[in-house]
Short mmCIF file of C-alpha atoms in Angstrom, two decimals:
data_model
loop_
_atom_site.label_atom_id
_atom_site.label_comp_id
_atom_site.label_asym_id
_atom_site.label_seq_id
_atom_site.Cartn_x
_atom_site.Cartn_y
_atom_site.Cartn_z
CA UNK J 1 137.46 100.48 297.97
CA UNK J 2 138.05 102.92 295.10
CA UNK J 3 134.37 103.17 294.11
CA UNK J 4 133.40 106.75 293.23
CA UNK J 5 130.78 108.35 295.39
CA UNK J 6 129.44 111.86 295.95
CA UNK J 7 131.23 114.52 293.91
CA UNK J 8 133.80 112.08 292.52
CA UNK J 9 135.32 111.41 295.93
CA UNK J 10 136.36 107.88 296.65
CA UNK J 11 135.74 105.97 299.84
CA UNK J 12 139.43 106.37 300.71
CA UNK J 13 139.15 110.15 300.48
CA UNK J 14 136.06 110.15 302.68
CA UNK J 15 137.77 108.00 305.29
CA UNK J 16 140.83 110.25 305.17
CA UNK J 17 138.62 113.33 305.59
CA UNK J 18 136.86 111.79 308.59
CA UNK J 19 140.19 110.77 310.11
CA UNK J 20 141.68 114.25 309.66
CA UNK J 21 138.56 115.73 311.26
CA UNK J 22 138.87 113.26 314.15
CA UNK J 23 142.52 114.15 314.70
CA UNK J 24 141.65 117.85 314.55
CA UNK J 25 139.07 117.35 317.32
CA UNK J 26 141.35 115.18 319.47
CA UNK J 27 143.14 117.01 322.26
CA UNK J 28 146.27 114.95 321.85
CA UNK J 29 147.71 112.85 319.07
CA UNK J 30 149.19 109.40 319.59
CA UNK J 31 148.82 105.90 318.14
CA UNK J 32 145.73 105.09 320.23
CA UNK J 33 143.94 108.25 319.09
CA UNK J 34 144.88 107.51 315.47
CA UNK J 35 143.64 103.89 315.59
CA UNK J 36 140.44 104.85 317.40
CA UNK J 37 139.87 107.65 314.87
CA UNK J 38 140.40 105.24 311.99
CA UNK J 39 137.91 102.73 313.43
CA UNK J 40 135.34 105.45 314.15
CA UNK J 41 135.81 106.85 310.61
CA UNK J 42 135.06 103.44 309.10
CA UNK J 43 131.98 103.01 311.29
CA UNK J 44 130.69 106.50 310.45
CA UNK J 45 131.22 105.86 306.76
CA UNK J 46 129.50 102.46 306.82
CA UNK J 47 126.51 103.79 308.77
CA UNK J 48 126.13 106.75 306.41
CA UNK J 49 127.27 105.34 303.06
CA UNK J 50 123.82 105.79 301.49
CA UNK J 51 124.10 109.51 302.13
CA UNK J 52 127.27 109.68 300.06
CA UNK J 53 126.21 107.57 297.10
CA UNK J 54 124.35 109.63 294.58
CA UNK J 55 125.48 110.75 291.18
CA UNK J 56 125.82 114.51 290.74
CA UNK J 57 125.13 114.16 287.01
CA UNK J 58 121.71 112.72 287.85
CA UNK J 59 121.10 115.26 290.63
CA UNK J 60 118.19 117.39 289.53
CA UNK J 61 118.65 121.17 289.59
CA UNK J 62 114.89 121.39 290.11
CA UNK J 63 115.37 119.67 293.49
CA UNK J 64 117.91 122.30 294.50
CA UNK J 65 115.46 125.07 293.51
CA UNK J 66 112.70 123.37 295.51
CA UNK J 67 115.00 122.97 298.54
CA UNK J 68 115.77 126.69 298.38
CA UNK J 69 112.05 127.50 298.03
CA UNK J 70 111.31 125.25 300.99
CA UNK J 71 113.90 126.85 303.25
CA UNK J 72 112.75 130.33 302.23
CA UNK J 73 109.12 129.43 302.92
CA UNK J 74 110.01 127.83 306.26
CA UNK J 75 111.88 130.93 307.44
CA UNK J 76 109.04 133.20 306.26
CA UNK J 77 106.41 131.05 307.99
CA UNK J 78 108.39 130.87 311.24
CA UNK J 79 108.75 134.67 311.34
CA UNK J 80 105.09 135.29 310.44
CA UNK J 81 103.83 132.72 312.95
CA UNK J 82 106.04 134.21 315.68
CA UNK J 83 104.31 137.56 315.30
CA UNK J 84 100.84 135.96 315.25
CA UNK J 85 101.52 133.93 318.39
CA UNK J 86 103.12 136.92 320.12
CA UNK J 87 99.98 138.93 319.36
CA UNK J 88 97.81 136.20 320.91
CA UNK J 89 100.01 135.75 323.97
CA UNK J 90 100.50 139.45 324.66
CA UNK J 91 96.87 140.47 324.22
CA UNK J 92 94.96 141.09 327.49
CA UNK J 93 92.25 138.63 326.46
CA UNK J 94 94.09 135.48 325.47
CA UNK J 95 92.10 134.55 322.38
CA UNK J 96 92.97 130.88 321.93
CA UNK J 97 90.85 128.00 320.74
CA UNK J 98 93.12 124.94 320.84
CA UNK J 99 92.29 122.12 318.46
CA UNK J 100 93.80 118.74 317.75
CA UNK J 101 93.51 117.51 314.16
CA UNK J 102 94.62 114.45 312.25
CA UNK J 103 96.12 115.35 308.91
CA UNK J 104 96.76 112.74 306.24
CA UNK J 105 99.76 113.53 304.09
CA UNK J 106 100.29 112.47 300.49
CA UNK J 107 104.05 112.22 300.98
CA UNK J 108 105.62 108.79 300.42
CA UNK J 109 109.16 109.29 301.69
CA UNK J 110 109.64 108.83 305.44
CA UNK J 111 112.28 111.56 305.52
CA UNK J 112 109.93 114.03 303.82
CA UNK J 113 107.18 113.13 306.29
CA UNK J 114 109.60 113.85 309.14
CA UNK J 115 110.62 117.15 307.51
CA UNK J 116 106.95 118.12 307.19
CA UNK J 117 106.23 117.19 310.82
CA UNK J 118 109.25 119.15 312.06
CA UNK J 119 108.35 122.15 309.90
CA UNK J 120 104.85 122.21 311.36
CA UNK J 121 106.34 122.05 314.85
CA UNK J 122 108.86 124.81 314.08
CA UNK J 123 106.13 127.26 313.13
CA UNK J 124 104.77 128.71 316.38
CA UNK J 125 101.14 127.96 317.14
CA UNK J 126 101.27 124.42 315.77
CA UNK J 127 102.83 121.27 317.14
CA UNK J 128 103.07 117.84 315.54
CA UNK J 129 102.26 115.43 318.35
CA UNK J 130 102.56 112.14 316.44
CA UNK J 131 103.51 110.91 313.00
CA UNK J 132 102.38 107.41 312.13
CA UNK J 133 102.20 106.04 308.60
CA UNK J 134 100.67 108.91 306.61
CA UNK J 135 98.88 110.56 309.52
CA UNK J 136 100.09 113.52 311.52
CA UNK J 137 98.32 114.50 314.71
CA UNK J 138 98.72 118.26 315.01
CA UNK J 139 97.84 120.56 317.90
CA UNK J 140 96.86 124.08 316.82
CA UNK J 141 96.74 127.01 319.22
CA UNK J 142 93.83 128.57 317.31
CA UNK J 143 91.20 127.09 314.98
CA UNK J 144 92.37 129.44 312.22
CA UNK J 145 95.74 127.67 312.14
CA UNK J 146 94.07 124.42 311.04
CA UNK J 147 93.55 125.80 307.54
CA UNK J 148 97.30 126.43 307.16
CA UNK J 149 98.03 122.83 308.13
CA UNK J 150 95.43 121.38 305.75
CA UNK J 151 96.46 123.65 302.86
CA UNK J 152 100.13 122.93 303.53
CA UNK J 153 102.52 124.93 301.37
CA UNK J 154 105.27 122.80 302.88
CA UNK J 155 103.74 119.56 301.62
CA UNK J 156 103.27 120.95 298.10
CA UNK J 157 106.98 121.71 297.76
CA UNK J 158 107.98 118.38 299.34
CA UNK J 159 105.72 116.54 296.87
CA UNK J 160 107.56 118.24 294.00
CA UNK J 161 110.85 117.09 295.52
CA UNK J 162 109.64 113.46 295.66
CA UNK J 163 109.12 113.23 291.91
#
């Protein structure tokens, strides 16, 4: 029970943190609320224990840099794509040429594949329809958007994070 986890916190401290949060959210405080909060805290911890168990000493600063690069790129791409799609939608002649492509990713991690799929969907003009194994089926509003999906800046950063 005293095993050290993320940031030197023990399981007891995590459970206590969850319980305090539960009590803070509860509208009233009594024995039932406390017991229910304790049980829920244990369940939440057990279901998420893998998320808490990594060693900060082994945590790569390069990963943090890549996460920051990824978020910066995502925000930039969302803003840029918004203007491009707005231009298409607001033009008198709606210049669209919808295409559906199947893109095969080199990513191994399921979570990184999901992040890639969601990032593609978040950028206006593209929508990830399915993700199965290593294949993403992507709908593009214009043919020109296909090139951005195939030459994915997102995937390049995620690949660096997988190493």
